[in-house]
Amino acid sequence: QDMGKEPEPEALQAWKERVRQELDRVVAFWMEHSHDKEHGGFFTCLGRDGQVYDDLKYVWLQGRQVWMYCRLYRKLERFRSPELLDAAKAGGEFLLRFARVAPPGKKCAFVLTRDGRPVKVQRTIFSECFYTMAMNELWRATGEARYQTEAVEMMDQIVYWVLEDPSGLGRPWLLGAPPSESMAVPMMLLNLVDQLGEADEELAGNYAELGDWCAQRILQHVQ
């Protein structure tokens, strides 16, 4: 108020407190029930009581949970605990060991067994995108350069698939198929441009042209 700002309405304060409580409750649930202390990574098929009903591990969700733990650890003081960061690192190490189907190749599995054996591969870039997000956030939270190296190398591979040689992705193009433009790919790539470019002028500059390319394709869907 001293700086010329109006005080927050009571309703807004109440909603912010509710969001805070819900976030704390959700994170506590996942920290209690989802951590696989034997093999690393996370169980994501959980009932309301926290019981695991399927121990398959989906790479999208492994990457998202690593990213979320690291982002909470970095951005919110109340989540800056060794337990949260250790869980994120355990998830990240599981991805490093098992996500890629045929290392040193970069193609990631869509789903893994509990102990990391590949079950299914999708002809898309999305497992690799969430892998990249996880590695970049791990680097930001831990300062360990090997995570950032992995993130940038995977980003380079994703860009190559999308802009230079998409032959290994997607369904085969058929002569009678109408032309189409997916929004999912440029949307995810733009997310990665934002992720890797945060507080990094060099990478932000490297990906500026790619970001413009993504935005142009997304805008084609605006009616």
Short mmCIF file of C-alpha atoms in Angstrom, two decimals:
data_model
loop_
_atom_site.label_atom_id
_atom_site.label_comp_id
_atom_site.label_asym_id
_atom_site.label_seq_id
_atom_site.Cartn_x
_atom_site.Cartn_y
_atom_site.Cartn_z
CA GLN A 1 0.00 0.00 0.00
CA ASP A 2 2.92 2.32 0.74
CA MET A 3 4.13 1.78 -2.84
CA GLY A 4 0.79 2.81 -4.29
CA LYS A 5 -0.57 -0.73 -4.59
CA GLU A 6 -4.05 -1.60 -3.52
CA PRO A 7 -4.28 -4.32 -0.82
CA GLU A 8 -5.34 -7.72 -2.13
CA PRO A 9 -9.07 -8.42 -1.80
CA GLU A 10 -9.94 -11.00 0.83
CA ALA A 11 -11.29 -13.35 -1.83
CA LEU A 12 -7.95 -13.33 -3.67
CA GLN A 13 -6.05 -13.97 -0.45
CA ALA A 14 -8.38 -16.89 0.32
CA TRP A 15 -7.88 -18.43 -3.12
CA LYS A 16 -4.10 -18.04 -2.93
CA GLU A 17 -4.10 -19.80 0.43
CA ARG A 18 -6.27 -22.59 -0.96
CA VAL A 19 -3.90 -23.06 -3.91
CA ARG A 20 -0.97 -23.17 -1.49
CA GLN A 21 -2.67 -25.81 0.64
CA GLU A 22 -3.61 -27.93 -2.37
CA LEU A 23 -0.07 -27.79 -3.75
CA ASP A 24 1.36 -28.83 -0.38
CA ARG A 25 -1.14 -31.69 -0.15
CA VAL A 26 -0.48 -32.94 -3.68
CA VAL A 27 3.31 -32.84 -3.33
CA ALA A 28 3.11 -34.64 0.01
CA PHE A 29 0.98 -37.38 -1.61
CA TRP A 30 3.46 -37.97 -4.43
CA MET A 31 6.47 -37.87 -2.13
CA GLU A 32 4.88 -40.47 0.13
CA HIS A 33 3.56 -42.88 -2.47
CA SER A 34 5.31 -42.49 -5.83
CA HIS A 35 9.01 -42.96 -5.11
CA ASP A 36 10.48 -46.30 -6.18
CA LYS A 37 13.32 -46.67 -3.69
CA GLU A 38 14.44 -49.98 -5.20
CA HIS A 39 14.86 -49.10 -8.88
CA GLY A 40 14.66 -45.30 -8.91
CA GLY A 41 12.14 -43.21 -10.76
CA PHE A 42 8.48 -42.91 -9.89
CA PHE A 43 5.28 -44.90 -9.78
CA THR A 44 2.57 -42.85 -11.47
CA CYS A 45 -0.37 -45.26 -11.60
CA LEU A 46 -1.65 -44.60 -8.09
CA GLY A 47 -5.05 -45.02 -6.52
CA ARG A 48 -6.59 -42.40 -4.27
CA ASP A 49 -5.14 -44.27 -1.29
CA GLY A 50 -1.68 -44.16 -2.82
CA GLN A 51 -1.57 -47.84 -3.73
CA VAL A 52 0.31 -48.69 -6.94
CA TYR A 53 -1.99 -50.47 -9.39
CA ASP A 54 0.50 -50.63 -12.30
CA ASP A 55 4.28 -50.34 -12.01
CA LEU A 56 4.97 -49.42 -15.65
CA LYS A 57 6.94 -46.19 -15.92
CA TYR A 58 5.99 -43.70 -18.62
CA VAL A 59 8.90 -41.53 -19.74
CA TRP A 60 6.64 -38.47 -20.19
CA LEU A 61 5.59 -38.70 -16.55
CA GLN A 62 9.07 -39.52 -15.21
CA GLY A 63 10.40 -36.40 -16.92
CA ARG A 64 7.53 -34.24 -15.74
CA GLN A 65 7.97 -35.30 -12.11
CA VAL A 66 11.71 -34.61 -12.18
CA TRP A 67 10.98 -31.20 -13.72
CA MET A 68 8.28 -30.35 -11.19
CA TYR A 69 10.36 -31.35 -8.16
CA CYS A 70 13.30 -29.28 -9.38
CA ARG A 71 11.14 -26.29 -10.29
CA LEU A 72 9.50 -26.32 -6.85
CA TYR A 73 12.91 -26.70 -5.21
CA ARG A 74 14.27 -23.71 -7.14
CA LYS A 75 11.32 -21.36 -6.96
CA LEU A 76 9.61 -21.90 -3.59
CA GLU A 77 11.55 -21.74 -0.34
CA ARG A 78 9.25 -24.15 1.50
CA PHE A 79 10.11 -26.92 -0.98
CA ARG A 80 13.87 -26.45 -0.74
CA SER A 81 14.52 -29.75 1.04
CA PRO A 82 17.24 -32.37 0.45
CA GLU A 83 14.54 -35.06 0.26
CA LEU A 84 12.81 -33.42 -2.69
CA LEU A 85 16.05 -32.82 -4.57
CA ASP A 86 17.31 -36.34 -3.89
CA ALA A 87 14.07 -37.75 -5.30
CA ALA A 88 14.44 -35.60 -8.41
CA LYS A 89 18.01 -36.81 -8.87
CA ALA A 90 16.91 -40.43 -8.45
CA GLY A 91 14.32 -39.87 -11.17
CA GLY A 92 16.86 -38.17 -13.39
CA GLU A 93 19.39 -40.97 -12.98
CA PHE A 94 16.71 -43.53 -13.84
CA LEU A 95 16.03 -41.62 -17.06
CA LEU A 96 19.73 -41.37 -17.86
CA ARG A 97 20.19 -45.12 -17.44
CA PHE A 98 17.07 -46.40 -19.14
CA ALA A 99 15.07 -43.86 -21.15
CA ARG A 100 17.02 -44.20 -24.38
CA VAL A 101 16.16 -47.39 -26.23
CA ALA A 102 19.53 -48.02 -27.90
CA PRO A 103 22.27 -45.76 -26.49
CA PRO A 104 24.14 -43.83 -27.73
CA GLY A 105 21.09 -43.28 -29.97
CA LYS A 106 18.76 -40.58 -28.68
CA LYS A 107 15.34 -42.17 -29.28
CA CYS A 108 13.56 -42.59 -25.95
CA ALA A 109 11.02 -45.20 -25.01
CA PHE A 110 7.43 -44.22 -24.31
CA VAL A 111 7.05 -46.70 -21.47
CA LEU A 112 9.45 -48.81 -19.41
CA THR A 113 9.12 -51.70 -16.99
CA ARG A 114 9.70 -50.95 -13.35
CA ASP A 115 13.37 -51.91 -13.69
CA GLY A 116 13.88 -49.91 -16.88
CA ARG A 117 13.38 -52.30 -19.79
CA PRO A 118 11.71 -50.65 -22.82
CA VAL A 119 8.12 -51.72 -23.54
CA LYS A 120 6.95 -49.35 -26.26
CA VAL A 121 8.33 -46.59 -28.48
CA GLN A 122 6.25 -43.83 -30.08
CA ARG A 123 7.17 -42.17 -33.37
CA THR A 124 6.95 -38.71 -31.80
CA ILE A 125 9.31 -36.28 -30.07
CA PHE A 126 7.47 -36.00 -26.77
CA SER A 127 9.35 -38.51 -24.62
CA GLU A 128 12.52 -36.73 -25.70
CA CYS A 129 11.00 -33.32 -24.94
CA PHE A 130 10.12 -34.21 -21.37
CA TYR A 131 13.53 -35.85 -20.97
CA THR A 132 15.14 -32.56 -22.05
CA MET A 133 13.02 -30.51 -19.64
CA ALA A 134 13.94 -32.83 -16.78
CA MET A 135 17.67 -32.68 -17.48
CA ASN A 136 17.72 -28.90 -17.82
CA GLU A 137 15.87 -28.38 -14.54
CA LEU A 138 18.15 -30.89 -12.80
CA TRP A 139 21.12 -28.88 -13.94
CA ARG A 140 19.55 -25.68 -12.66
CA ALA A 141 18.75 -27.24 -9.29
CA THR A 142 22.02 -29.14 -8.76
CA GLY A 143 24.62 -27.28 -10.81
CA GLU A 144 25.87 -30.59 -12.26
CA ALA A 145 26.97 -29.85 -15.83
CA ARG A 146 26.38 -33.40 -17.11
CA TYR A 147 22.63 -32.86 -16.90
CA GLN A 148 22.82 -29.72 -19.02
CA THR A 149 25.05 -31.46 -21.55
CA GLU A 150 22.42 -34.18 -21.87
CA ALA A 151 19.63 -31.62 -22.25
CA VAL A 152 21.37 -29.65 -25.01
CA GLU A 153 22.40 -32.77 -26.93
CA MET A 154 18.85 -34.11 -26.82
CA MET A 155 17.49 -30.72 -27.90
CA ASP A 156 19.83 -30.80 -30.89
CA GLN A 157 18.48 -34.23 -31.83
CA ILE A 158 14.86 -33.09 -31.52
CA VAL A 159 15.50 -30.06 -33.74
CA TYR A 160 17.19 -32.30 -36.32
CA TRP A 161 14.19 -34.63 -36.40
CA VAL A 162 11.71 -31.78 -36.75
CA LEU A 163 13.51 -29.49 -39.20
CA GLU A 164 15.89 -31.72 -41.16
CA ASP A 165 14.98 -35.40 -41.18
CA PRO A 166 11.54 -36.40 -39.85
CA SER A 167 11.64 -39.78 -41.57
CA GLY A 168 11.84 -41.64 -38.28
CA LEU A 169 8.84 -39.86 -36.78
CA GLY A 170 5.11 -39.89 -37.29
CA ARG A 171 2.93 -42.02 -39.48
CA PRO A 172 4.02 -42.53 -43.09
CA TRP A 173 2.66 -39.85 -45.41
CA LEU A 174 0.18 -41.23 -47.92
CA LEU A 175 -0.66 -39.75 -51.31
CA GLY A 176 -4.36 -39.31 -50.58
CA ALA A 177 -3.94 -37.70 -47.17
CA PRO A 178 -5.00 -34.03 -46.93
CA PRO A 179 -2.24 -31.63 -45.87
CA SER A 180 -2.23 -30.81 -42.18
CA GLU A 181 -0.13 -28.94 -39.64
CA SER A 182 0.07 -30.29 -36.09
CA MET A 183 0.18 -27.76 -33.27
CA ALA A 184 1.65 -30.21 -30.74
CA VAL A 185 5.18 -30.21 -32.18
CA PRO A 186 5.76 -26.43 -32.38
CA MET A 187 4.00 -26.01 -29.02
CA MET A 188 6.39 -28.43 -27.30
CA LEU A 189 9.42 -27.02 -29.09
CA LEU A 190 8.51 -23.48 -28.05
CA ASN A 191 8.25 -24.73 -24.48
CA LEU A 192 11.78 -26.13 -24.76
CA VAL A 193 13.07 -22.87 -26.24
CA ASP A 194 11.70 -21.08 -23.18
CA GLN A 195 13.02 -23.74 -20.81
CA LEU A 196 16.60 -23.85 -22.07
CA GLY A 197 16.83 -20.12 -22.69
CA GLU A 198 15.94 -19.08 -19.13
CA ALA A 199 18.70 -16.79 -17.84
CA ASP A 200 21.01 -18.09 -20.59
CA GLU A 201 21.60 -15.45 -23.26
CA GLU A 202 23.73 -17.75 -25.43
CA LEU A 203 21.16 -20.53 -25.65
CA ALA A 204 18.30 -18.06 -25.95
CA GLY A 205 20.08 -16.56 -28.94
CA ASN A 206 20.78 -19.97 -30.45
CA TYR A 207 17.10 -20.87 -30.30
CA ALA A 208 15.61 -17.48 -31.22
CA GLU A 209 15.03 -18.41 -34.85
CA LEU A 210 13.52 -21.74 -33.81
CA GLY A 211 11.18 -19.92 -31.44
CA ASP A 212 9.97 -17.71 -34.30
CA TRP A 213 9.42 -20.80 -36.46
CA CYS A 214 7.32 -22.37 -33.71
CA ALA A 215 5.25 -19.24 -33.15
CA GLN A 216 4.48 -18.89 -36.85
CA ARG A 217 3.14 -22.43 -37.00
CA ILE A 218 1.11 -22.09 -33.83
CA LEU A 219 -0.49 -18.91 -35.17
CA GLN A 220 -1.76 -20.85 -38.18
CA HIS A 221 -4.27 -22.41 -35.75
CA VAL A 222 -5.73 -19.07 -34.65
CA GLN A 223 -9.17 -18.50 -36.17
#
